[in-house]
């Protein structure tokens, strides 16, 4: 049960506000934004997704640069409310096509209509895009996708080579037709993997894990059945037997998932035999399958970091990043960060000759070095040298007072688990039907850390 729901821009402007129960003061949005913006507890960093101010519980998630917030005075499950906020964001995106401030303001009537059907007096009724179609009558006002910067994992496919999907693909509403009243028949399947890796100081892998999801968004009319085939050698369960009691999971395949779960629309009748998932996709975007993998895999990057004193009140940091994937693949939006000793006062950077698209910065407030790379081509190696100046001599081990090095990145058309979609079959209504099929892969860093 929630009392209020509102959406704020990055500037703190109130885009959408709905008070369901009248239990929380009207100024809660301003209180929330001030608390998040000037968060001081625990020294630094972003505000946690859940916190309490003057007896009011605030829950928030950040989606596409917007803050989705719920408030309540009662003790409710945090994971329940955070999941609700994510689902509301997904439903709104399904209807608007593009999730940003401009689309919200142009479609505020539709957004309020959605909120009134999703939540009644603070209680959730439904978050299904398909169910809501029967109750929503406003048509979305389409925002020009060409003027909108791409956001989220799927947005990276709007750039680059011709073999990737068209830019309008992830910005379409599930209820709006193409110009001329026709509807383009197409379906999108994304295999999105978030990896967590910890390297030792000598470069060995200490821990590694993949959290993946097969995401689907359907623009098919008539609700045809879809068959999605995965690797023949896919096994589920580290011990060779699946937690779902799939008898044929021998554990000897090249892709071994620790565990997985499926969307309620997925039928597993033939999964044991040929690793095929059958489903009738509901409207909107939804996860077909979530999975987790701790089997050893080839990490996309190797990080080497070294810090040593080079004189009184001086030290030098050397960071090396090597891409371990094929040269035909390019990683985007890479950011390397390294905490420095608290008595660091000045940092000068030295990039390798010919370096293009690199940014360097020293965040003096929290004593952190940042190195940004626009892109990294597979097989390449990049080096950064940083000279540190201290305000006092180090009284301990300088290595222990620095690090660890962390890294974030996005790699389109690449996945670490080797999980593949072999084919995507759509039951055709007629011989002339030939819907467009898009299968895409993306790998992102969840926690990519190297110790010094």
Short mmCIF file of C-alpha atoms in Angstrom, two decimals:
data_model
loop_
_atom_site.label_atom_id
_atom_site.label_comp_id
_atom_site.label_asym_id
_atom_site.label_seq_id
_atom_site.Cartn_x
_atom_site.Cartn_y
_atom_site.Cartn_z
CA UNK A 1 0.00 0.00 0.00
CA UNK A 2 1.41 3.37 -1.02
CA UNK A 3 0.21 6.88 -0.23
CA UNK A 4 1.71 8.88 -3.09
CA UNK A 5 3.36 8.35 -6.46
CA UNK A 6 5.30 11.00 -8.36
CA UNK A 7 7.90 11.36 -11.09
CA UNK A 8 10.65 13.99 -10.90
CA UNK A 9 13.04 15.26 -13.54
CA UNK A 10 16.77 15.52 -12.92
CA UNK A 11 16.21 19.18 -11.96
CA UNK A 12 13.59 18.20 -9.38
CA UNK A 13 10.59 19.37 -11.42
CA UNK A 14 7.38 17.55 -10.58
CA UNK A 15 6.23 15.93 -13.84
CA UNK A 16 3.51 13.62 -12.48
CA UNK A 17 1.99 13.59 -8.97
CA UNK A 18 -0.82 11.43 -7.63
CA UNK A 19 -1.91 11.42 -3.97
CA UNK A 20 -3.95 8.29 -3.29
CA UNK A 21 -4.60 8.46 0.47
CA UNK A 22 -3.85 11.96 1.78
CA UNK A 23 -1.65 10.63 4.59
CA UNK A 24 1.61 12.29 3.55
CA UNK A 25 2.22 16.08 3.30
CA UNK A 26 1.92 17.65 -0.15
CA UNK A 27 5.52 18.91 0.02
CA UNK A 28 6.92 15.38 0.06
CA UNK A 29 8.34 15.68 -3.47
CA UNK A 30 10.43 18.71 -2.49
CA UNK A 31 11.57 17.02 0.74
CA UNK A 32 12.56 13.91 -1.20
CA UNK A 33 14.53 15.74 -3.88
CA UNK A 34 16.40 17.88 -1.35
CA UNK A 35 17.31 14.76 0.63
CA UNK A 36 18.52 12.88 -2.46
CA UNK A 37 20.45 15.82 -3.88
CA UNK A 38 22.31 16.63 -0.68
CA UNK A 39 22.66 13.15 0.70
CA UNK A 40 25.25 13.26 3.48
CA UNK A 41 24.76 10.07 5.42
CA UNK A 42 27.67 7.63 5.32
CA UNK A 43 29.96 10.29 3.88
CA UNK A 44 29.24 10.19 0.14
CA UNK A 45 27.50 8.44 -2.72
CA UNK A 46 23.94 8.30 -4.00
CA UNK A 47 20.95 8.06 -1.72
CA UNK A 48 19.75 4.50 -1.06
CA UNK A 49 16.59 3.39 -2.84
CA UNK A 50 14.69 3.37 0.47
CA UNK A 51 14.95 5.84 3.35
CA UNK A 52 12.77 7.46 6.02
CA UNK A 53 12.28 11.16 6.75
CA UNK A 54 9.99 12.31 9.60
CA UNK A 55 8.04 9.05 9.64
CA UNK A 56 7.53 8.91 5.87
CA UNK A 57 9.10 6.04 3.91
CA UNK A 58 10.46 7.08 0.50
CA UNK A 59 11.08 4.48 -2.24
CA UNK A 60 12.65 5.45 -5.55
CA UNK A 61 14.18 4.06 -8.73
CA UNK A 62 15.91 5.96 -11.52
CA UNK A 63 14.77 5.05 -15.02
CA UNK A 64 15.94 6.87 -18.17
CA UNK A 65 17.10 9.84 -16.11
CA UNK A 66 13.75 10.23 -14.30
CA UNK A 67 13.05 9.54 -10.61
CA UNK A 68 10.01 7.32 -9.96
CA UNK A 69 9.03 7.74 -6.30
CA UNK A 70 6.46 6.25 -3.93
CA UNK A 71 5.76 7.28 -0.33
CA UNK A 72 3.95 5.63 2.55
CA UNK A 73 3.75 5.81 6.33
CA UNK A 74 3.12 2.10 6.82
CA UNK A 75 5.72 -0.66 6.96
CA UNK A 76 5.57 -2.30 3.52
CA UNK A 77 8.01 -4.61 1.78
CA UNK A 78 10.71 -2.45 0.10
CA UNK A 79 11.27 -4.97 -2.69
CA UNK A 80 7.55 -5.01 -3.45
CA UNK A 81 7.38 -1.22 -3.85
CA UNK A 82 10.62 -1.01 -5.86
CA UNK A 83 9.35 -3.73 -8.20
CA UNK A 84 6.06 -1.83 -8.53
CA UNK A 85 7.93 1.35 -9.53
CA UNK A 86 9.92 -0.57 -12.17
CA UNK A 87 6.72 -2.09 -13.56
CA UNK A 88 4.96 1.29 -13.69
CA UNK A 89 7.91 2.69 -15.63
CA UNK A 90 7.76 -0.27 -18.01
CA UNK A 91 3.99 0.10 -18.58
CA UNK A 92 4.33 3.83 -19.26
CA UNK A 93 7.17 3.16 -21.70
CA UNK A 94 5.06 0.52 -23.46
CA UNK A 95 2.34 3.12 -24.07
CA UNK A 96 4.47 6.21 -24.76
CA UNK A 97 7.22 4.43 -26.69
CA UNK A 98 9.84 6.87 -25.38
CA UNK A 99 10.41 7.40 -21.67
CA UNK A 100 11.60 10.97 -21.09
CA UNK A 101 10.38 14.31 -19.73
CA UNK A 102 9.07 15.52 -23.09
CA UNK A 103 6.96 12.41 -23.72
CA UNK A 104 5.54 12.63 -20.16
CA UNK A 105 4.49 16.26 -20.57
CA UNK A 106 2.89 15.67 -23.98
CA UNK A 107 1.02 12.59 -22.73
CA UNK A 108 0.17 13.56 -19.16
CA UNK A 109 -3.54 12.74 -19.66
CA UNK A 110 -2.64 9.22 -20.80
CA UNK A 111 -0.14 8.81 -17.94
CA UNK A 112 -2.72 9.80 -15.32
CA UNK A 113 -5.23 7.44 -16.92
CA UNK A 114 -2.69 4.61 -16.64
CA UNK A 115 -1.92 5.44 -12.99
CA UNK A 116 -5.61 5.41 -12.07
CA UNK A 117 -5.99 1.94 -13.59
CA UNK A 118 -2.76 0.54 -12.11
CA UNK A 119 -3.32 1.77 -8.52
CA UNK A 120 -6.57 2.32 -6.64
CA UNK A 121 -6.49 3.99 -3.20
CA UNK A 122 -2.85 2.95 -2.85
CA UNK A 123 -3.41 -0.71 -3.74
CA UNK A 124 -2.12 -2.29 -6.96
CA UNK A 125 -4.74 -3.62 -9.37
CA UNK A 126 -2.65 -4.66 -12.37
CA UNK A 127 0.63 -3.85 -14.10
CA UNK A 128 -0.09 -5.86 -17.25
CA UNK A 129 0.07 -3.85 -20.48
CA UNK A 130 -2.24 -6.39 -22.11
CA UNK A 131 -4.92 -6.14 -19.41
CA UNK A 132 -4.75 -2.34 -19.37
CA UNK A 133 -5.57 -2.16 -23.09
CA UNK A 134 -9.21 -2.86 -22.25
CA UNK A 135 -9.43 0.20 -19.96
CA UNK A 136 -7.19 2.81 -21.63
CA UNK A 137 -8.80 4.93 -24.33
CA UNK A 138 -6.39 7.82 -24.86
CA UNK A 139 -3.97 7.56 -27.79
CA UNK A 140 -0.31 8.47 -27.22
CA UNK A 141 1.16 11.61 -28.78
CA UNK A 142 4.28 10.40 -30.55
CA UNK A 143 7.51 12.20 -29.69
CA UNK A 144 10.07 12.52 -32.49
CA UNK A 145 12.65 9.83 -31.77
CA UNK A 146 15.30 11.62 -33.84
CA UNK A 147 15.56 14.36 -31.22
CA UNK A 148 15.75 12.01 -28.28
CA UNK A 149 19.13 10.73 -26.99
CA UNK A 150 19.14 6.95 -26.69
CA UNK A 151 18.82 5.70 -23.13
CA UNK A 152 19.22 2.27 -21.59
CA UNK A 153 20.67 -0.96 -22.84
CA UNK A 154 18.67 -1.11 -26.04
CA UNK A 155 19.51 2.44 -27.01
CA UNK A 156 23.05 1.54 -28.06
CA UNK A 157 21.68 -0.34 -31.06
CA UNK A 158 20.50 2.94 -32.57
CA UNK A 159 24.09 3.68 -33.52
CA UNK A 160 26.70 1.93 -35.58
CA UNK A 161 26.60 -0.45 -38.47
CA UNK A 162 23.72 -1.09 -40.85
CA UNK A 163 23.19 -4.63 -39.63
CA UNK A 164 21.73 -3.34 -36.38
CA UNK A 165 18.13 -2.47 -35.73
CA UNK A 166 16.52 0.77 -36.92
CA UNK A 167 16.47 3.67 -34.49
CA UNK A 168 12.66 3.70 -34.14
CA UNK A 169 12.51 0.11 -32.92
CA UNK A 170 12.78 0.73 -29.19
CA UNK A 171 10.74 3.95 -29.27
CA UNK A 172 7.42 2.62 -30.54
CA UNK A 173 4.22 2.51 -28.53
CA UNK A 174 2.48 -0.86 -28.34
CA UNK A 175 -0.88 0.81 -29.06
CA UNK A 176 0.07 3.33 -31.78
CA UNK A 177 0.10 2.41 -35.47
CA UNK A 178 2.59 3.45 -38.12
CA UNK A 179 1.75 6.50 -40.30
CA UNK A 180 -1.14 5.64 -42.60
CA UNK A 181 -2.83 3.42 -40.00
CA UNK A 182 -0.82 0.31 -40.76
CA UNK A 183 1.03 -1.67 -38.13
CA UNK A 184 4.50 -3.03 -38.76
CA UNK A 185 4.76 -6.65 -37.68
CA UNK A 186 7.99 -7.13 -35.73
CA UNK A 187 9.38 -8.64 -32.57
CA UNK A 188 12.53 -7.87 -30.57
CA UNK A 189 14.50 -10.26 -28.38
CA UNK A 190 17.35 -8.90 -26.24
CA UNK A 191 19.82 -11.08 -24.34
CA UNK A 192 21.12 -8.69 -21.68
CA UNK A 193 23.88 -9.83 -19.31
CA UNK A 194 25.25 -7.97 -16.31
CA UNK A 195 28.55 -9.37 -15.13
CA UNK A 196 30.26 -9.16 -11.74
CA UNK A 197 33.99 -9.91 -11.62
CA UNK A 198 36.66 -9.39 -8.95
CA UNK A 199 40.36 -9.58 -9.89
CA UNK A 200 43.20 -10.11 -7.44
CA UNK A 201 46.21 -7.77 -7.35
CA UNK A 202 48.08 -10.21 -9.60
CA UNK A 203 45.27 -10.32 -12.19
CA UNK A 204 43.67 -13.65 -11.27
CA UNK A 205 39.89 -13.92 -11.17
CA UNK A 206 38.62 -14.29 -7.61
CA UNK A 207 34.87 -14.24 -8.26
CA UNK A 208 32.78 -14.11 -11.41
CA UNK A 209 29.04 -14.19 -12.00
CA UNK A 210 26.56 -13.41 -14.77
CA UNK A 211 23.01 -12.19 -14.17
CA UNK A 212 21.18 -12.42 -17.47
CA UNK A 213 17.74 -11.94 -18.89
CA UNK A 214 16.07 -12.68 -22.22
CA UNK A 215 13.85 -9.67 -22.80
CA UNK A 216 11.10 -9.61 -25.42
CA UNK A 217 8.97 -6.86 -26.92
CA UNK A 218 6.29 -7.83 -29.41
CA UNK A 219 4.48 -5.75 -32.01
CA UNK A 220 2.72 -8.77 -33.55
CA UNK A 221 -1.00 -8.69 -34.19
CA UNK A 222 -3.25 -11.64 -33.48
CA UNK A 223 -1.14 -13.07 -30.64
CA UNK A 224 0.62 -15.82 -32.64
CA UNK A 225 2.57 -18.53 -30.86
CA UNK A 226 6.34 -18.07 -30.80
CA UNK A 227 8.99 -20.75 -30.45
CA UNK A 228 12.39 -19.66 -29.16
CA UNK A 229 15.22 -22.18 -29.39
CA UNK A 230 18.34 -21.95 -27.21
CA UNK A 231 21.66 -23.84 -27.28
CA UNK A 232 21.35 -27.62 -27.63
CA UNK A 233 24.15 -28.07 -25.09
CA UNK A 234 22.50 -25.85 -22.46
CA UNK A 235 22.45 -27.37 -18.97
CA UNK A 236 20.74 -26.08 -15.86
CA UNK A 237 22.06 -26.81 -12.38
CA UNK A 238 25.71 -27.05 -11.39
CA UNK A 239 25.30 -30.57 -10.12
CA UNK A 240 24.00 -31.83 -13.43
CA UNK A 241 20.33 -31.83 -12.44
CA UNK A 242 18.04 -28.87 -12.80
CA UNK A 243 16.21 -27.22 -9.94
CA UNK A 244 13.19 -27.55 -12.27
CA UNK A 245 13.80 -31.31 -12.48
CA UNK A 246 14.68 -31.30 -16.15
CA UNK A 247 15.84 -34.88 -16.43
CA UNK A 248 18.02 -34.39 -19.50
CA UNK A 249 20.21 -31.67 -17.98
CA UNK A 250 23.41 -33.66 -17.86
CA UNK A 251 25.66 -30.79 -16.83
CA UNK A 252 28.18 -31.68 -19.54
CA UNK A 253 27.21 -28.90 -21.96
CA UNK A 254 29.31 -25.90 -22.77
CA UNK A 255 26.73 -23.50 -21.26
CA UNK A 256 25.82 -24.31 -17.67
CA UNK A 257 23.36 -22.07 -15.83
CA UNK A 258 23.17 -22.26 -12.05
CA UNK A 259 19.46 -21.50 -12.03
CA UNK A 260 16.76 -19.75 -14.04
CA UNK A 261 13.09 -18.78 -14.01
CA UNK A 262 10.56 -18.14 -16.75
CA UNK A 263 7.70 -15.78 -17.47
CA UNK A 264 4.26 -17.17 -16.72
CA UNK A 265 3.38 -17.24 -20.45
CA UNK A 266 6.25 -19.65 -21.29
CA UNK A 267 5.43 -23.32 -21.89
CA UNK A 268 8.26 -25.78 -21.11
CA UNK A 269 6.77 -28.92 -22.66
CA UNK A 270 9.69 -29.44 -25.08
CA UNK A 271 12.41 -27.71 -23.13
CA UNK A 272 13.95 -30.96 -21.91
CA UNK A 273 14.02 -32.39 -25.43
CA UNK A 274 15.26 -29.58 -27.69
CA UNK A 275 15.71 -26.51 -25.42
CA UNK A 276 12.75 -24.77 -27.05
CA UNK A 277 10.50 -22.25 -25.28
CA UNK A 278 6.93 -21.86 -26.55
CA UNK A 279 4.87 -18.81 -25.66
CA UNK A 280 2.16 -16.41 -26.76
CA UNK A 281 3.78 -13.06 -25.94
CA UNK A 282 1.69 -10.53 -24.04
CA UNK A 283 1.70 -6.90 -25.14
CA UNK A 284 4.60 -4.75 -24.01
CA UNK A 285 8.08 -5.57 -22.83
CA UNK A 286 8.60 -8.54 -20.53
CA UNK A 287 11.36 -10.94 -19.39
CA UNK A 288 11.01 -14.35 -21.04
CA UNK A 289 13.73 -15.88 -18.87
CA UNK A 290 16.05 -14.76 -16.07
CA UNK A 291 19.20 -16.75 -15.37
CA UNK A 292 22.35 -16.78 -13.25
CA UNK A 293 25.70 -18.32 -14.09
CA UNK A 294 28.87 -18.76 -12.03
CA UNK A 295 30.61 -21.13 -14.44
CA UNK A 296 34.03 -19.81 -15.52
CA UNK A 297 33.81 -17.52 -18.50
CA UNK A 298 36.18 -15.35 -20.47
CA UNK A 299 36.04 -11.84 -19.04
CA UNK A 300 35.76 -9.06 -21.64
CA UNK A 301 38.44 -6.88 -20.03
CA UNK A 302 41.65 -7.33 -18.05
CA UNK A 303 42.58 -4.55 -15.64
CA UNK A 304 46.08 -4.01 -14.27
CA UNK A 305 46.69 -1.28 -11.71
CA UNK A 306 49.89 -0.19 -10.00
CA UNK A 307 50.56 2.58 -7.50
CA UNK A 308 53.97 3.35 -6.03
CA UNK A 309 55.77 6.22 -4.35
CA UNK A 310 58.27 8.03 -6.56
CA UNK A 311 59.57 10.61 -4.11
CA UNK A 312 58.62 12.77 -1.12
CA UNK A 313 54.90 13.54 -1.22
CA UNK A 314 54.61 12.03 -4.71
CA UNK A 315 53.33 8.80 -6.23
CA UNK A 316 52.49 7.41 -9.65
CA UNK A 317 49.49 5.36 -10.77
CA UNK A 318 49.57 3.19 -13.91
CA UNK A 319 46.27 1.78 -15.20
CA UNK A 320 46.10 -0.67 -18.10
CA UNK A 321 42.90 -1.94 -19.69
CA UNK A 322 42.99 -4.69 -22.32
CA UNK A 323 39.97 -5.81 -24.35
CA UNK A 324 39.83 -9.63 -24.55
CA UNK A 325 37.11 -9.87 -27.20
CA UNK A 326 37.32 -9.98 -31.02
CA UNK A 327 38.39 -6.93 -33.02
CA UNK A 328 35.01 -6.88 -34.78
CA UNK A 329 33.34 -5.89 -31.49
CA UNK A 330 33.49 -2.45 -29.86
CA UNK A 331 32.71 -1.53 -26.25
CA UNK A 332 31.04 1.82 -25.51
CA UNK A 333 30.89 4.30 -22.64
CA UNK A 334 33.76 2.91 -20.55
CA UNK A 335 34.50 4.51 -17.20
CA UNK A 336 37.40 3.47 -14.92
CA UNK A 337 37.45 4.79 -11.34
CA UNK A 338 40.02 4.50 -8.57
CA UNK A 339 39.84 5.92 -5.03
CA UNK A 340 43.09 7.66 -4.01
CA UNK A 341 44.61 8.37 -0.57
CA UNK A 342 42.63 10.98 1.37
CA UNK A 343 45.64 13.32 1.49
CA UNK A 344 45.93 13.56 -2.32
CA UNK A 345 45.86 17.24 -3.35
CA UNK A 346 46.73 17.22 -7.05
CA UNK A 347 46.71 14.77 -9.96
CA UNK A 348 48.20 15.21 -13.43
CA UNK A 349 47.40 12.76 -16.21
CA UNK A 350 49.43 11.39 -19.09
CA UNK A 351 47.65 9.51 -21.89
CA UNK A 352 49.33 7.34 -24.50
CA UNK A 353 50.23 9.08 -27.80
CA UNK A 354 47.37 9.25 -30.28
CA UNK A 355 44.67 8.59 -27.68
CA UNK A 356 41.27 9.81 -28.95
CA UNK A 357 37.99 10.12 -27.05
CA UNK A 358 39.58 9.89 -23.58
CA UNK A 359 38.60 12.03 -20.59
CA UNK A 360 40.40 12.26 -17.26
CA UNK A 361 39.37 13.90 -14.01
CA UNK A 362 40.29 14.07 -10.34
CA UNK A 363 37.23 14.34 -8.10
CA UNK A 364 38.76 16.24 -5.20
CA UNK A 365 35.65 16.05 -3.02
CA UNK A 366 35.84 12.27 -2.68
CA UNK A 367 39.49 11.80 -3.78
CA UNK A 368 38.70 9.68 -6.82
CA UNK A 369 40.44 9.32 -10.17
CA UNK A 370 38.19 8.93 -13.23
CA UNK A 371 39.19 7.81 -16.70
CA UNK A 372 36.58 7.75 -19.43
CA UNK A 373 36.92 6.14 -22.86
CA UNK A 374 34.35 6.68 -25.58
CA UNK A 375 34.99 3.27 -27.11
CA UNK A 376 37.43 0.35 -27.02
CA UNK A 377 37.94 -1.96 -29.98
CA UNK A 378 38.48 -5.65 -29.23
CA UNK A 379 42.11 -6.74 -28.84
CA UNK A 380 43.37 -3.24 -28.04
CA UNK A 381 45.17 -2.08 -24.89
CA UNK A 382 44.98 1.35 -23.30
CA UNK A 383 47.22 2.89 -20.62
CA UNK A 384 46.86 5.86 -18.30
CA UNK A 385 49.57 7.32 -16.09
CA UNK A 386 48.67 9.65 -13.24
CA UNK A 387 51.13 11.56 -11.06
CA UNK A 388 49.85 12.23 -7.54
CA UNK A 389 50.86 15.00 -5.16
CA UNK A 390 50.22 14.55 -1.42
CA UNK A 391 49.79 17.06 1.39
CA UNK A 392 51.57 14.79 3.87
CA UNK A 393 53.76 11.75 3.92
CA UNK A 394 52.13 8.37 3.86
CA UNK A 395 52.26 6.78 7.32
CA UNK A 396 51.24 3.36 6.10
CA UNK A 397 51.08 1.25 2.98
CA UNK A 398 49.98 3.48 0.11
CA UNK A 399 48.49 0.48 -1.68
CA UNK A 400 46.12 -0.20 1.21
CA UNK A 401 44.98 3.43 1.18
CA UNK A 402 44.04 3.30 -2.51
CA UNK A 403 41.65 1.39 -4.73
CA UNK A 404 40.08 -0.90 -5.62
CA UNK A 405 39.77 -0.04 -9.31
CA UNK A 406 36.24 -0.31 -10.69
CA UNK A 407 35.02 -0.26 -14.27
CA UNK A 408 31.69 0.21 -16.07
CA UNK A 409 31.02 -0.47 -19.75
CA UNK A 410 28.52 -1.61 -22.35
CA UNK A 411 29.34 -4.06 -25.16
CA UNK A 412 26.70 -4.49 -27.88
CA UNK A 413 26.39 -7.72 -29.87
CA UNK A 414 28.44 -9.65 -27.29
CA UNK A 415 27.62 -11.99 -24.43
CA UNK A 416 29.91 -13.80 -22.01
CA UNK A 417 27.76 -16.82 -21.24
CA UNK A 418 27.61 -18.00 -24.88
CA UNK A 419 23.85 -18.43 -24.48
CA UNK A 420 22.41 -18.09 -27.99
CA UNK A 421 19.03 -17.87 -29.68
CA UNK A 422 19.27 -20.48 -32.45
CA UNK A 423 16.02 -19.48 -34.12
CA UNK A 424 12.82 -17.53 -33.51
CA UNK A 425 9.80 -19.13 -35.15
CA UNK A 426 6.48 -17.30 -35.43
CA UNK A 427 3.29 -19.20 -36.25
CA UNK A 428 2.12 -17.45 -39.43
CA UNK A 429 -1.50 -16.67 -40.09
CA UNK A 430 -0.89 -16.73 -43.84
CA UNK A 431 1.92 -17.32 -46.31
CA UNK A 432 2.26 -13.60 -46.93
CA UNK A 433 3.04 -12.87 -43.29
CA UNK A 434 6.74 -12.36 -42.68
CA UNK A 435 7.27 -10.38 -39.46
CA UNK A 436 10.60 -8.71 -38.79
CA UNK A 437 12.68 -10.50 -36.17
CA UNK A 438 15.44 -8.77 -34.20
CA UNK A 439 17.76 -10.68 -31.84
CA UNK A 440 20.35 -8.59 -30.02
CA UNK A 441 23.00 -9.19 -27.37
CA UNK A 442 24.45 -6.75 -24.88
CA UNK A 443 26.87 -7.11 -21.95
CA UNK A 444 27.14 -4.57 -19.15
CA UNK A 445 29.25 -4.30 -16.01
CA UNK A 446 27.39 -4.83 -12.75
CA UNK A 447 30.49 -4.93 -10.53
CA UNK A 448 33.86 -5.08 -12.29
CA UNK A 449 36.59 -4.60 -9.69
CA UNK A 450 40.38 -5.07 -9.56
CA UNK A 451 42.26 -5.03 -6.26
CA UNK A 452 45.62 -3.35 -5.90
#
